Amino acid sequence: MFKGALPGFRDFYPQELSERAFIMATWREVARRYAFVEYDGPPLEPLELYTRKSGDEIVGQLYNFVDKGGRDVAMRPEMTPTVARMVAARANALRKPVRWFSMPQLFRYERQQKGRLREHFQLNVDIFGAADVAADAELVACAVDIMRAFGLGSQDVVVRVSDRRILQAYLESLGVPAEAVHGVYGVIDKLERQPAAVSAEKLVALGVPADAIDRIVTIADVAFDELSSRLATTSAAPVVQEFADFLRFVPALLGGDESWLRLDLSIVRGLAYYTGIVFELFDRSGEFRAICGGGRYDTLLQSLGGSELPALGFGMGDVVLGELLRAKGLMRPADTRADYWISAADDVPLDTIMREAARLRAEGQSVEYALRAQSLSKQKKAAQASGAKTFVTLTNDGTNG
Amino acid sequence: MFKGALPGFRDFYPQELSERAFIMATWREVARRYAFVEYDGPPLEPLELYTRKSGDEIVGQLYNFVDKGGRDVAMRPEMTPTVARMVAARANALRKPVRWFSMPQLFRYERQQKGRLREHFQLNVDIFGAADVAADAELVACAVDIMRAFGLGSQDVVVRVSDRRILQAYLESLGVPAEAVHGVYGVIDKLERQPAAVSAEKLVALGVPADAIDRIVTIADVAFDELSSRLATTSAAPVVQEFADFLRFVPALLGGDESWLRLDLSIVRGLAYYTGIVFELFDRSGEFRAICGGGRYDTLLQSLGGSELPALGFGMGDVVLGELLRAKGLMRPADTRADYWISAADDVPLDTIMREAARLRAEGQSVEYALRAQSLSKQKKAAQASGAKTFVTLTNDGTNG
C-alpha cells in the first residue's frame, strides 16, 4: 500500500492548492503594482552557494547530497544566494535598480515538531542597486500593501522597524562597550521570549553599565524622538535623519496611512548580514510567528564574491500567512467549480453533448458532462454532486431543458 | 566569484520567466475549460514510490539520496506515482471521475548532452474513475485545444493515436506468436529510427512469419478500415468499435475539426503500463521530439497497491513546446513593463511622487519612479530605459506634465 508524503512535506489536494493559488495570485498582483518582475532559479544548487554565505553549520539544516556527477548539491533553503548569483552574473547588463520577485519552494531539514514543515513557499522581493531609504520604504510599503490586498488591516498586523546602525549607536550612547555589542544583540533578540531578570543578568555579564540595563530591557519602547535627540550630536545623526525620511515615506506610499509602522529596536533579526533598516511583520495578537521579514544587506553581494550593488529584500512565507488568513476568515480559495454541467435525455447521443461542450469551451466556459452514456437521472445526480454553477439538459428536439 | 547554475538546470531571468508564465497560463486556462482542477505534490518523495513502479533501474536516472532522518528519498522524476498515491489515499472520498491537473517541475539525472536538461516543467492531466473512451477523447481534445490556444494548427501538429489492445490483436491476426509480441513492440517502437532492413531482420529473428514482416514494417500506414475488417470476427471487435467511437468523439469535442488525428499503430510508447488507447503529439515537420504523450493505464493504481480505479492521463513538457513555439513565432511572453513611470521637477519632493504612485497603484496600475531625489533629466533617462508604457511628470504647481 502507498505510504503518504515525507514528514514535513505537503500534498496539495485541490482545496489546499486553491488556497495556495489565492495567496500566490495576491502576492503576484501586488508585486506587479510595485513594478517588480518575476524570476526563478533552480531548486537544486551547488552546496557551496549556501555554505559560503552561512558557514558550514547551515549544512545540518539542508537537504544536501552528492549527485551522480560527484557534485555537492543542496535543495535551496532560501532564495537570496540564488538571486545574488543571478544578479552578479549580469550585473552590468541589468537595468538598475533591479526590482525582482520570486515565489520559490524552499527546503529545510528542521527538527520535527508539530506543524513544523520542511518545505514552504516564500515570496521574495528584492531591490538591487538602490542605496537610499526610498527603496527601503518601497519594500515595506509593498509588504503592507500585500496585507491590505488580503483584507488585513493595521488592527491585525504591525510592521516593526529598526535600523542596525541606529541600534548600535544607541547602545554606544548607553555606554555599552564595543566588544559587547554583538552579545547584546543576542540578548535583545530574545527579550520577548525570556524573563526580564534573565536578560538583565546576561547584560550584566556582558559588561553593560548598570544604568543601561533597564533601557535595554525596555528597548522595544524607545520612541523616535528620544532616539533622535539622544543621537543628534553623534556620528549617527545622518542615519537618524534617513530613518526619519523612511518613517515619512512609508505612509506616503500607503496613501497617507500612518497606522502600520512601529519603531522597535528589539527587532534584530537572526541573519548576520543586515546592514541598515530591518523590519518584521507580526499579527497584533502575537499568536503567530513573523509573517514577513527583511531589510537591507548592502555588503552581501560583495562578500559572496559578486558585485558591489547595494541590496535589500524581504521574504514572506505561505505557512504563517495562511494560518493568519484562516484565523481571520480571510482565506478566499479560488473557485474551482465548473461553469456548466451538460446532461442529456436518454436518447441523445454522447456526440451531441460533446459538440455542446466544445461550443461552450470555445467561449471560455468550463464544462463537465458524464463520460459515458447514462440515464438522465444518473447524470443529474452527478451534476448536483459536481457543484457546477449552471446545469444544461439537452433534449432530442434540439431544445435545452 | 559565483559559479552558475548546476549543469542541466535553468535560471529563469525575467525574460525566460515570462515565457514560462505564458506557457503555464495557457495550460491552466485550457485545463480549466475542461473542468480539470489543479493539485500539487511534494518535489521530494520516498524513493520506493518510483522503484515500485519502474523497478530499480530507474534509480540510475534519479536525484536520490538518504536524508538526515535516514530515509531513501528522490526528487520527483514524474508526477504519476505522486498523483496515484494521493488519489489512492482518498479513493472513497473523492468525487468520480477525478479530473486533475498539475504543473510540477520534474528532475532526471540525464547523461549530459547539448540542450538536454535535467529539470523541466510538465503539465500533467489525468482522469481517474472513467472506464469509457469518452474519457480518452476528453484527454486528447484537451491536449489539442492547448495547441490551438497557443495558435498552433493541425498543419503544425499531429496527434498520432493507437491502442495497445488493437495493436496486439492486429499482430496476432498476422500470425505473430504470442511470446514474440513484446519483442515486436520493441521493433515497432524503433521503426522510425532504424533502417527497414534492420527491423525486418529483427522480426525474422523473433519468429514473425515472412508474409507479416512487410506489414509490420509499414504498420504506421495501416488504415482504420483495414483494421476494422481484419479484426471484425476476432475477440478484439468490441475494442475496435470503441476505437471507432473515440475517432468520432475527438472531432466532436473539437467543434467538428477532423484534421488532428492520425491512426498510427507504431505509437507504442516506452512505458510498460499503458493498457488501451495511447497517443503522442508531434510537430508535422518532425523536427522536435514528442510534444505530449499519454494514454490509458487502468491497472497501474492497483499494481502500485492502491485502488482499482481505471485511469488515464498525459504529460506535456515546457521544453519541446517552448522550442516549437519559438520556431513558429508563437511565443508571446507576458508583458512585464510598468504601466507608469513617474518623474518630477527638481523642486518636487520625493513624498509627492510617492503619493501619486500610491494613488495609481491603488487603482491597480504598476508604477515605478526614481528611488532617490534626482534631476529631471536623469529621471527621464531612467524612465526611457525602463520601457514603461506611460510617463508622468509632476510639477510643483500641482499639474502633471
PDB file of C-alpha atoms in Angstrom, chain A residues 1-7 9-18 20-21 28-29 32-35 37-46 48-49 52 59-73 75-76 81-82 84-90 94-97 99-100 105 107 109 112 118-119 121 127 130-135 137-138 141 145 248-256 301 304-307 336-339 341 350-351 354-355 357-358 360-373 382 385-387, chain B residues 1-7 9-18 20-21 28-29 32-35 37-46 48-49 52 59-73 75-76 81-82 84-90 94-97 99-100 105 107 109 112 118-119 121 127 130-135 137-138 141 145 248-250 252-256 300-301 304-307 336-339 341 350-351 354-355 357-358 360-373 382 385-387:
ATOM      1  CA  MET A   1       0.000   0.000   0.000  1.00  0.00           C
ATOM      2  CA  PHE A   2       1.085   3.580  -0.567  1.00  0.00           C
ATOM      3  CA  LYS A   3       2.654   5.489   2.261  1.00  0.00           C
ATOM      4  CA  GLY A   4       1.986   9.198   2.490  1.00  0.00           C
ATOM      5  CA  ALA A   5       4.215  12.141   1.713  1.00  0.00           C
ATOM      6  CA  LEU A   6       7.522  12.509   3.576  1.00  0.00           C
ATOM      7  CA  PRO A   7       7.188  14.040   7.054  1.00  0.00           C
ATOM      8  CA  PHE A   9       6.001  17.809   3.123  1.00  0.00           C
ATOM      9  CA  ARG A  10       2.530  18.776   1.996  1.00  0.00           C
ATOM     10  CA  ASP A  11       0.202  17.214  -0.529  1.00  0.00           C
ATOM     11  CA  PHE A  12      -1.825  19.949  -2.167  1.00  0.00           C
ATOM     12  CA  TYR A  13      -5.223  18.466  -2.903  1.00  0.00           C
ATOM     13  CA  PRO A  14      -7.451  20.814  -4.930  1.00  0.00           C
ATOM     14  CA  GLN A  15      -8.735  22.533  -1.768  1.00  0.00           C
ATOM     15  CA  GLU A  16      -5.227  23.250  -0.447  1.00  0.00           C
ATOM     16  CA  LEU A  17      -3.969  24.106  -3.910  1.00  0.00           C
ATOM     17  CA  SER A  18      -6.716  26.672  -4.363  1.00  0.00           C
ATOM     18  CA  ARG A  20      -2.071  28.367  -2.214  1.00  0.00           C
ATOM     19  CA  ALA A  21      -3.137  29.761  -5.584  1.00  0.00           C
ATOM     20  CA  ARG A  28       1.988  38.386  -7.717  1.00  0.00           C
ATOM     21  CA  GLU A  29      -0.612  41.082  -8.220  1.00  0.00           C
ATOM     22  CA  ARG A  32       3.340  43.720 -10.158  1.00  0.00           C
ATOM     23  CA  ARG A  33       1.784  47.004  -8.998  1.00  0.00           C
ATOM     24  CA  TYR A  34       5.113  47.868  -7.415  1.00  0.00           C
ATOM     25  CA  ALA A  35       6.793  47.153 -10.767  1.00  0.00           C
ATOM     26  CA  VAL A  37       9.208  41.494 -12.218  1.00  0.00           C
ATOM     27  CA  GLU A  38       9.238  37.770 -11.628  1.00  0.00           C
ATOM     28  CA  TYR A  39      12.277  35.487 -11.932  1.00  0.00           C
ATOM     29  CA  ASP A  40      13.058  31.992 -10.698  1.00  0.00           C
ATOM     30  CA  GLY A  41      16.125  29.875 -10.152  1.00  0.00           C
ATOM     31  CA  PRO A  42      16.843  26.168  -9.754  1.00  0.00           C
ATOM     32  CA  PRO A  43      15.514  24.343  -6.684  1.00  0.00           C
ATOM     33  CA  LEU A  44      18.836  22.480  -6.587  1.00  0.00           C
ATOM     34  CA  GLU A  45      22.080  24.450  -6.317  1.00  0.00           C
ATOM     35  CA  PRO A  46      25.760  23.817  -5.540  1.00  0.00           C
ATOM     36  CA  GLU A  48      28.859  25.903  -1.729  1.00  0.00           C
ATOM     37  CA  LEU A  49      26.377  28.631  -2.616  1.00  0.00           C
ATOM     38  CA  ARG A  52      29.743  30.496   1.534  1.00  0.00           C
ATOM     39  CA  VAL A  59      24.606  22.046   6.314  1.00  0.00           C
ATOM     40  CA  GLY A  60      22.887  20.421   9.277  1.00  0.00           C
ATOM     41  CA  GLN A  61      19.634  22.012   8.154  1.00  0.00           C
ATOM     42  CA  LEU A  62      19.906  21.243   4.455  1.00  0.00           C
ATOM     43  CA  TYR A  63      18.666  18.584   2.098  1.00  0.00           C
ATOM     44  CA  ASN A  64      22.140  18.135   0.667  1.00  0.00           C
ATOM     45  CA  PHE A  65      23.764  15.222  -1.118  1.00  0.00           C
ATOM     46  CA  VAL A  66      26.333  14.241  -3.712  1.00  0.00           C
ATOM     47  CA  ASP A  67      24.784  13.954  -7.175  1.00  0.00           C
ATOM     48  CA  LYS A  68      25.641  11.259  -9.746  1.00  0.00           C
ATOM     49  CA  GLY A  69      28.319  13.537 -11.191  1.00  0.00           C
ATOM     50  CA  GLY A  70      30.068  13.823  -7.816  1.00  0.00           C
ATOM     51  CA  ARG A  71      28.845  17.372  -7.162  1.00  0.00           C
ATOM     52  CA  ASP A  72      27.947  18.562  -3.655  1.00  0.00           C
ATOM     53  CA  VAL A  73      24.438  19.914  -4.097  1.00  0.00           C
ATOM     54  CA  MET A  75      17.895  21.798  -2.312  1.00  0.00           C
ATOM     55  CA  ARG A  76      17.504  25.545  -1.863  1.00  0.00           C
ATOM     56  CA  PRO A  81      22.101  33.228  -2.646  1.00  0.00           C
ATOM     57  CA  THR A  82      20.455  32.247  -5.952  1.00  0.00           C
ATOM     58  CA  ALA A  84      22.622  37.194  -5.701  1.00  0.00           C
ATOM     59  CA  ARG A  85      24.320  34.739  -8.088  1.00  0.00           C
ATOM     60  CA  MET A  86      21.943  35.607 -10.924  1.00  0.00           C
ATOM     61  CA  VAL A  87      22.259  39.363 -10.450  1.00  0.00           C
ATOM     62  CA  ALA A  88      26.046  39.138 -10.169  1.00  0.00           C
ATOM     63  CA  ALA A  89      26.229  37.169 -13.442  1.00  0.00           C
ATOM     64  CA  ARG A  90      24.556  40.027 -15.325  1.00  0.00           C
ATOM     65  CA  LEU A  94      20.725  44.627 -15.921  1.00  0.00           C
ATOM     66  CA  ARG A  95      18.871  47.937 -15.688  1.00  0.00           C
ATOM     67  CA  LYS A  96      19.264  49.404 -12.199  1.00  0.00           C
ATOM     68  CA  PRO A  97      17.652  49.329  -9.797  1.00  0.00           C
ATOM     69  CA  ARG A  99      13.323  45.100  -8.919  1.00  0.00           C
ATOM     70  CA  TRP A 100      12.667  41.393  -8.806  1.00  0.00           C
ATOM     71  CA  GLN A 105       9.506  26.499  -2.711  1.00  0.00           C
ATOM     72  CA  PHE A 107      13.515  23.256   1.876  1.00  0.00           C
ATOM     73  CA  TYR A 109      15.559  19.725   7.309  1.00  0.00           C
ATOM     74  CA  GLN A 112      10.437  17.694  13.530  1.00  0.00           C
ATOM     75  CA  ARG A 118      10.264  21.075   5.921  1.00  0.00           C
ATOM     76  CA  GLU A 119       9.158  22.948   2.822  1.00  0.00           C
ATOM     77  CA  PHE A 121       6.693  28.679  -0.476  1.00  0.00           C
ATOM     78  CA  ILE A 127      15.856  45.592  -4.967  1.00  0.00           C
ATOM     79  CA  ALA A 130      19.332  51.423  -4.780  1.00  0.00           C
ATOM     80  CA  ALA A 131      21.213  52.889  -1.821  1.00  0.00           C
ATOM     81  CA  ASP A 132      18.645  55.366  -0.492  1.00  0.00           C
ATOM     82  CA  VAL A 133      15.884  54.838   2.060  1.00  0.00           C
ATOM     83  CA  ALA A 134      13.207  55.437  -0.564  1.00  0.00           C
ATOM     84  CA  ALA A 135      13.976  51.854  -1.621  1.00  0.00           C
ATOM     85  CA  ALA A 137      10.215  52.425   2.059  1.00  0.00           C
ATOM     86  CA  GLU A 138       9.111  50.841  -1.248  1.00  0.00           C
ATOM     87  CA  ALA A 141       5.004  49.579   1.566  1.00  0.00           C
ATOM     88  CA  ASP A 145       0.003  46.504   0.536  1.00  0.00           C
ATOM     89  CA  ARG A 248       7.617  59.655   6.382  1.00  0.00           C
ATOM     90  CA  PHE A 249       7.973  57.811   3.054  1.00  0.00           C
ATOM     91  CA  VAL A 250       6.170  54.628   4.050  1.00  0.00           C
ATOM     92  CA  PRO A 251       2.878  56.388   4.893  1.00  0.00           C
ATOM     93  CA  ALA A 252       3.220  58.450   1.692  1.00  0.00           C
ATOM     94  CA  LEU A 253       3.418  55.178  -0.249  1.00  0.00           C
ATOM     95  CA  LEU A 254       0.369  53.907   1.628  1.00  0.00           C
ATOM     96  CA  GLY A 255      -1.778  56.857   0.611  1.00  0.00           C
ATOM     97  CA  GLY A 256      -1.287  58.664   3.915  1.00  0.00           C
ATOM     98  CA  LEU A 301      26.769  40.501  -2.809  1.00  0.00           C
ATOM     99  CA  LEU A 304      29.838  36.452  -1.744  1.00  0.00           C
ATOM    100  CA  GLY A 305      32.350  37.494  -4.383  1.00  0.00           C
ATOM    101  CA  GLY A 306      29.781  39.157  -6.601  1.00  0.00           C
ATOM    102  CA  SER A 307      29.236  42.769  -7.499  1.00  0.00           C
ATOM    103  CA  THR A 336     -12.833  25.507  -8.902  1.00  0.00           C
ATOM    104  CA  ARG A 337     -16.430  24.610  -9.705  1.00  0.00           C
ATOM    105  CA  ALA A 338     -17.226  24.116 -13.382  1.00  0.00           C
ATOM    106  CA  ASP A 339     -19.334  26.757 -15.102  1.00  0.00           C
ATOM    107  CA  TRP A 341     -22.644  20.606 -16.400  1.00  0.00           C
ATOM    108  CA  LEU A 350     -22.931  11.448 -26.399  1.00  0.00           C
ATOM    109  CA  ASP A 351     -21.603  13.196 -29.508  1.00  0.00           C
ATOM    110  CA  MET A 354     -19.663  16.800 -26.763  1.00  0.00           C
ATOM    111  CA  ARG A 355     -20.461  19.283 -29.501  1.00  0.00           C
ATOM    112  CA  ALA A 357     -19.328  21.187 -24.592  1.00  0.00           C
ATOM    113  CA  ALA A 358     -16.988  22.232 -27.410  1.00  0.00           C
ATOM    114  CA  LEU A 360     -19.178  26.456 -24.567  1.00  0.00           C
ATOM    115  CA  ARG A 361     -15.491  25.736 -24.014  1.00  0.00           C
ATOM    116  CA  ALA A 362     -14.627  27.726 -27.118  1.00  0.00           C
ATOM    117  CA  GLU A 363     -16.345  30.638 -25.362  1.00  0.00           C
ATOM    118  CA  GLY A 364     -14.061  30.159 -22.365  1.00  0.00           C
ATOM    119  CA  GLN A 365     -16.583  28.347 -20.170  1.00  0.00           C
ATOM    120  CA  SER A 366     -15.541  25.316 -18.156  1.00  0.00           C
ATOM    121  CA  VAL A 367     -17.702  22.324 -18.896  1.00  0.00           C
ATOM    122  CA  GLU A 368     -18.161  18.861 -17.444  1.00  0.00           C
ATOM    123  CA  TYR A 369     -20.503  16.038 -18.500  1.00  0.00           C
ATOM    124  CA  ALA A 370     -20.849  12.298 -17.868  1.00  0.00           C
ATOM    125  CA  LEU A 371     -18.035  10.451 -19.625  1.00  0.00           C
ATOM    126  CA  ARG A 372     -20.344   7.616 -20.669  1.00  0.00           C
ATOM    127  CA  ALA A 373     -23.920   7.118 -21.823  1.00  0.00           C
ATOM    128  CA  ALA A 382     -23.619  13.537 -10.877  1.00  0.00           C
ATOM    129  CA  ALA A 385     -22.537  16.343  -6.812  1.00  0.00           C
ATOM    130  CA  SER A 386     -20.171  18.353  -9.016  1.00  0.00           C
ATOM    131  CA  GLY A 387     -21.403  21.684  -7.711  1.00  0.00           C
TER     132      GLY A 387
ATOM    133  CA  MET B   1      33.269  34.531  -7.675  1.00  0.00           C
ATOM    134  CA  PHE B   2      29.882  32.885  -8.206  1.00  0.00           C
ATOM    135  CA  LYS B   3      29.623  29.847 -10.410  1.00  0.00           C
ATOM    136  CA  GLY B   4      26.483  29.395 -12.457  1.00  0.00           C
ATOM    137  CA  ALA B   5      23.567  27.026 -12.005  1.00  0.00           C
ATOM    138  CA  LEU B   6      24.205  23.278 -11.986  1.00  0.00           C
ATOM    139  CA  PRO B   7      24.545  21.713 -15.457  1.00  0.00           C
ATOM    140  CA  PHE B   9      19.330  23.475 -14.587  1.00  0.00           C
ATOM    141  CA  ARG B  10      17.862  26.726 -15.814  1.00  0.00           C
ATOM    142  CA  ASP B  11      17.964  30.202 -14.363  1.00  0.00           C
ATOM    143  CA  PHE B  12      14.733  31.960 -15.223  1.00  0.00           C
ATOM    144  CA  TYR B  13      15.614  35.616 -15.699  1.00  0.00           C
ATOM    145  CA  PRO B  14      12.544  37.815 -16.208  1.00  0.00           C
ATOM    146  CA  GLN B  15      12.554  37.193 -19.976  1.00  0.00           C
ATOM    147  CA  GLU B  16      12.645  33.399 -19.588  1.00  0.00           C
ATOM    148  CA  LEU B  17      10.225  33.524 -16.671  1.00  0.00           C
ATOM    149  CA  SER B  18       7.706  35.483 -18.728  1.00  0.00           C
ATOM    150  CA  ARG B  20       7.362  30.098 -18.826  1.00  0.00           C
ATOM    151  CA  ALA B  21       4.467  32.083 -17.352  1.00  0.00           C
ATOM    152  CA  ARG B  28      -4.001  26.343 -16.829  1.00  0.00           C
ATOM    153  CA  GLU B  29      -6.660  28.145 -18.837  1.00  0.00           C
ATOM    154  CA  ARG B  32      -9.849  24.858 -16.519  1.00  0.00           C
ATOM    155  CA  ARG B  33     -12.186  24.908 -19.532  1.00  0.00           C
ATOM    156  CA  TYR B  34     -12.110  21.118 -19.488  1.00  0.00           C
ATOM    157  CA  ALA B  35     -13.090  21.237 -15.792  1.00  0.00           C
ATOM    158  CA  VAL B  37      -8.787  21.154 -11.147  1.00  0.00           C
ATOM    159  CA  GLU B  38      -5.239  21.801 -10.037  1.00  0.00           C
ATOM    160  CA  TYR B  39      -3.336  19.857  -7.376  1.00  0.00           C
ATOM    161  CA  ASP B  40       0.328  19.530  -6.476  1.00  0.00           C
ATOM    162  CA  GLY B  41       2.511  17.148  -4.522  1.00  0.00           C
ATOM    163  CA  PRO B  42       5.943  17.289  -2.936  1.00  0.00           C
ATOM    164  CA  PRO B  43       9.014  17.616  -5.167  1.00  0.00           C
ATOM    165  CA  LEU B  44      10.743  15.148  -2.846  1.00  0.00           C
ATOM    166  CA  GLU B  45       9.223  11.703  -2.285  1.00  0.00           C
ATOM    167  CA  PRO B  46      10.205   8.330  -0.830  1.00  0.00           C
ATOM    168  CA  GLU B  48      10.287   3.494  -3.115  1.00  0.00           C
ATOM    169  CA  LEU B  49       7.421   5.357  -4.786  1.00  0.00           C
ATOM    170  CA  ARG B  52       7.872   0.201  -7.112  1.00  0.00           C
ATOM    171  CA  VAL B  59      17.496   4.827  -9.740  1.00  0.00           C
ATOM    172  CA  GLY B  60      20.345   5.473 -12.175  1.00  0.00           C
ATOM    173  CA  GLN B  61      18.354   8.403 -13.560  1.00  0.00           C
ATOM    174  CA  LEU B  62      17.213   9.898 -10.276  1.00  0.00           C
ATOM    175  CA  TYR B  63      18.364  12.637  -7.956  1.00  0.00           C
ATOM    176  CA  ASN B  64      18.125  10.301  -4.994  1.00  0.00           C
ATOM    177  CA  PHE B  65      19.838  10.379  -1.615  1.00  0.00           C
ATOM    178  CA  VAL B  66      19.482   9.469   2.036  1.00  0.00           C
ATOM    179  CA  ASP B  67      18.010  12.328   4.058  1.00  0.00           C
ATOM    180  CA  LYS B  68      19.122  13.319   7.571  1.00  0.00           C
ATOM    181  CA  GLY B  69      16.494  11.007   9.045  1.00  0.00           C
ATOM    182  CA  GLY B  70      17.906   8.004   7.183  1.00  0.00           C
ATOM    183  CA  ARG B  71      15.117   7.909   4.603  1.00  0.00           C
ATOM    184  CA  ASP B  72      15.763   6.944   0.977  1.00  0.00           C
ATOM    185  CA  VAL B  73      14.309   9.857  -0.956  1.00  0.00           C
ATOM    186  CA  MET B  75      13.408  14.351  -6.300  1.00  0.00           C
ATOM    187  CA  ARG B  76      10.339  13.560  -8.410  1.00  0.00           C
ATOM    188  CA  PRO B  81       3.313   7.958  -8.769  1.00  0.00           C
ATOM    189  CA  THR B  82       2.540  11.009  -6.625  1.00  0.00           C
ATOM    190  CA  ALA B  84      -1.622   7.776  -7.823  1.00  0.00           C
ATOM    191  CA  ARG B  85      -0.610   7.916  -4.158  1.00  0.00           C
ATOM    192  CA  MET B  86      -2.787  10.967  -3.488  1.00  0.00           C
ATOM    193  CA  VAL B  87      -5.836   9.544  -5.255  1.00  0.00           C
ATOM    194  CA  ALA B  88      -5.437   6.175  -3.537  1.00  0.00           C
ATOM    195  CA  ALA B  89      -5.301   7.867  -0.125  1.00  0.00           C
ATOM    196  CA  ARG B  90      -8.741   9.409  -0.675  1.00  0.00           C
ATOM    197  CA  LEU B  94     -13.126  11.863  -3.995  1.00  0.00           C
ATOM    198  CA  ARG B  95     -15.935  12.569  -6.438  1.00  0.00           C
ATOM    199  CA  LYS B  96     -15.529  10.408  -9.558  1.00  0.00           C
ATOM    200  CA  PRO B  97     -14.342  10.827 -12.150  1.00  0.00           C
ATOM    201  CA  ARG B  99     -10.272  15.271 -13.172  1.00  0.00           C
ATOM    202  CA  TRP B 100      -6.993  16.738 -12.035  1.00  0.00           C
ATOM    203  CA  GLN B 105       8.955  20.662 -12.043  1.00  0.00           C
ATOM    204  CA  PHE B 107      14.094  16.061 -12.255  1.00  0.00           C
ATOM    205  CA  TYR B 109      19.863  12.888 -13.946  1.00  0.00           C
ATOM    206  CA  GLN B 112      24.606  15.277 -20.369  1.00  0.00           C
ATOM    207  CA  ARG B 118      17.912  17.764 -16.024  1.00  0.00           C
ATOM    208  CA  GLU B 119      14.745  19.544 -14.975  1.00  0.00           C
ATOM    209  CA  PHE B 121       8.080  21.635 -16.036  1.00  0.00           C
ATOM    210  CA  ILE B 127      -8.745  11.284 -15.173  1.00  0.00           C
ATOM    211  CA  ALA B 130     -13.709   6.716 -16.033  1.00  0.00           C
ATOM    212  CA  ALA B 131     -13.519   3.464 -17.996  1.00  0.00           C
ATOM    213  CA  ASP B 132     -15.091   4.536 -21.299  1.00  0.00           C
ATOM    214  CA  VAL B 133     -13.448   6.006 -24.387  1.00  0.00           C
ATOM    215  CA  ALA B 134     -15.279   9.296 -23.912  1.00  0.00           C
ATOM    216  CA  ALA B 135     -12.650   9.954 -21.258  1.00  0.00           C
ATOM    217  CA  ALA B 137     -11.417  11.557 -26.145  1.00  0.00           C
ATOM    218  CA  GLU B 138     -11.646  14.303 -23.482  1.00  0.00           C
ATOM    219  CA  ALA B 141      -9.235  17.019 -27.123  1.00  0.00           C
ATOM    220  CA  ASP B 145      -7.134  22.591 -27.509  1.00  0.00           C
ATOM    221  CA  ARG B 248     -15.699  10.216 -33.734  1.00  0.00           C
ATOM    222  CA  PHE B 249     -15.688  11.756 -30.231  1.00  0.00           C
ATOM    223  CA  VAL B 250     -12.442  13.705 -30.561  1.00  0.00           C
ATOM    224  CA  ALA B 252     -16.983  16.311 -31.787  1.00  0.00           C
ATOM    225  CA  LEU B 253     -15.053  17.766 -28.840  1.00  0.00           C
ATOM    226  CA  LEU B 254     -13.080  19.951 -31.244  1.00  0.00           C
ATOM    227  CA  GLY B 255     -16.189  21.525 -32.729  1.00  0.00           C
ATOM    228  CA  GLY B 256     -16.168  19.247 -35.783  1.00  0.00           C
ATOM    229  CA  LEU B 300      -1.374   0.965 -12.570  1.00  0.00           C
ATOM    230  CA  LEU B 301      -3.078   2.116  -9.380  1.00  0.00           C
ATOM    231  CA  LEU B 304       1.033   0.013  -7.025  1.00  0.00           C
ATOM    232  CA  GLY B 305      -1.112  -1.320  -4.202  1.00  0.00           C
ATOM    233  CA  GLY B 306      -3.689   1.417  -4.425  1.00  0.00           C
ATOM    234  CA  SER B 307      -7.283   1.361  -5.502  1.00  0.00           C
ATOM    235  CA  THR B 336       6.437  42.989 -17.740  1.00  0.00           C
ATOM    236  CA  ARG B 337       6.755  46.701 -18.499  1.00  0.00           C
ATOM    237  CA  ALA B 338       5.388  49.036 -15.851  1.00  0.00           C
ATOM    238  CA  ASP B 339       2.212  50.939 -16.645  1.00  0.00           C
ATOM    239  CA  TRP B 341       6.883  55.904 -14.677  1.00  0.00           C
ATOM    240  CA  LEU B 350      10.014  62.601  -3.292  1.00  0.00           C
ATOM    241  CA  ASP B 351       6.990  62.315  -0.995  1.00  0.00           C
ATOM    242  CA  MET B 354       5.216  58.574  -3.675  1.00  0.00           C
ATOM    243  CA  ARG B 355       1.693  59.784  -3.008  1.00  0.00           C
ATOM    244  CA  ALA B 357       2.434  56.281  -7.025  1.00  0.00           C
ATOM    245  CA  ALA B 358       0.195  55.154  -4.169  1.00  0.00           C
ATOM    246  CA  LEU B 360      -2.139  54.829  -9.178  1.00  0.00           C
ATOM    247  CA  ARG B 361      -1.177  51.566  -7.519  1.00  0.00           C
ATOM    248  CA  ALA B 362      -4.434  51.586  -5.556  1.00  0.00           C
ATOM    249  CA  GLU B 363      -6.132  51.648  -8.968  1.00  0.00           C
ATOM    250  CA  GLY B 364      -4.226  48.517  -9.953  1.00  0.00           C
ATOM    251  CA  GLN B 365      -1.605  50.263 -12.089  1.00  0.00           C
ATOM    252  CA  SER B 366       2.042  49.248 -11.867  1.00  0.00           C
ATOM    253  CA  VAL B 367       4.266  52.204 -11.081  1.00  0.00           C
ATOM    254  CA  GLU B 368       7.983  52.869 -10.963  1.00  0.00           C
ATOM    255  CA  TYR B 369       9.906  56.054 -10.106  1.00  0.00           C
ATOM    256  CA  ALA B 370      13.458  57.034  -9.182  1.00  0.00           C
ATOM    257  CA  LEU B 371      14.253  55.766  -5.684  1.00  0.00           C
ATOM    258  CA  ARG B 372      16.188  58.932  -4.812  1.00  0.00           C
ATOM    259  CA  ALA B 373      15.990  62.645  -5.456  1.00  0.00           C
ATOM    260  CA  ALA B 382      15.748  56.222 -16.409  1.00  0.00           C
ATOM    261  CA  ALA B 385      15.304  52.902 -20.190  1.00  0.00           C
ATOM    262  CA  SER B 386      12.500  51.246 -18.201  1.00  0.00           C
ATOM    263  CA  GLY B 387      10.208  50.943 -21.204  1.00  0.00           C
TER     264      GLY B 387
END
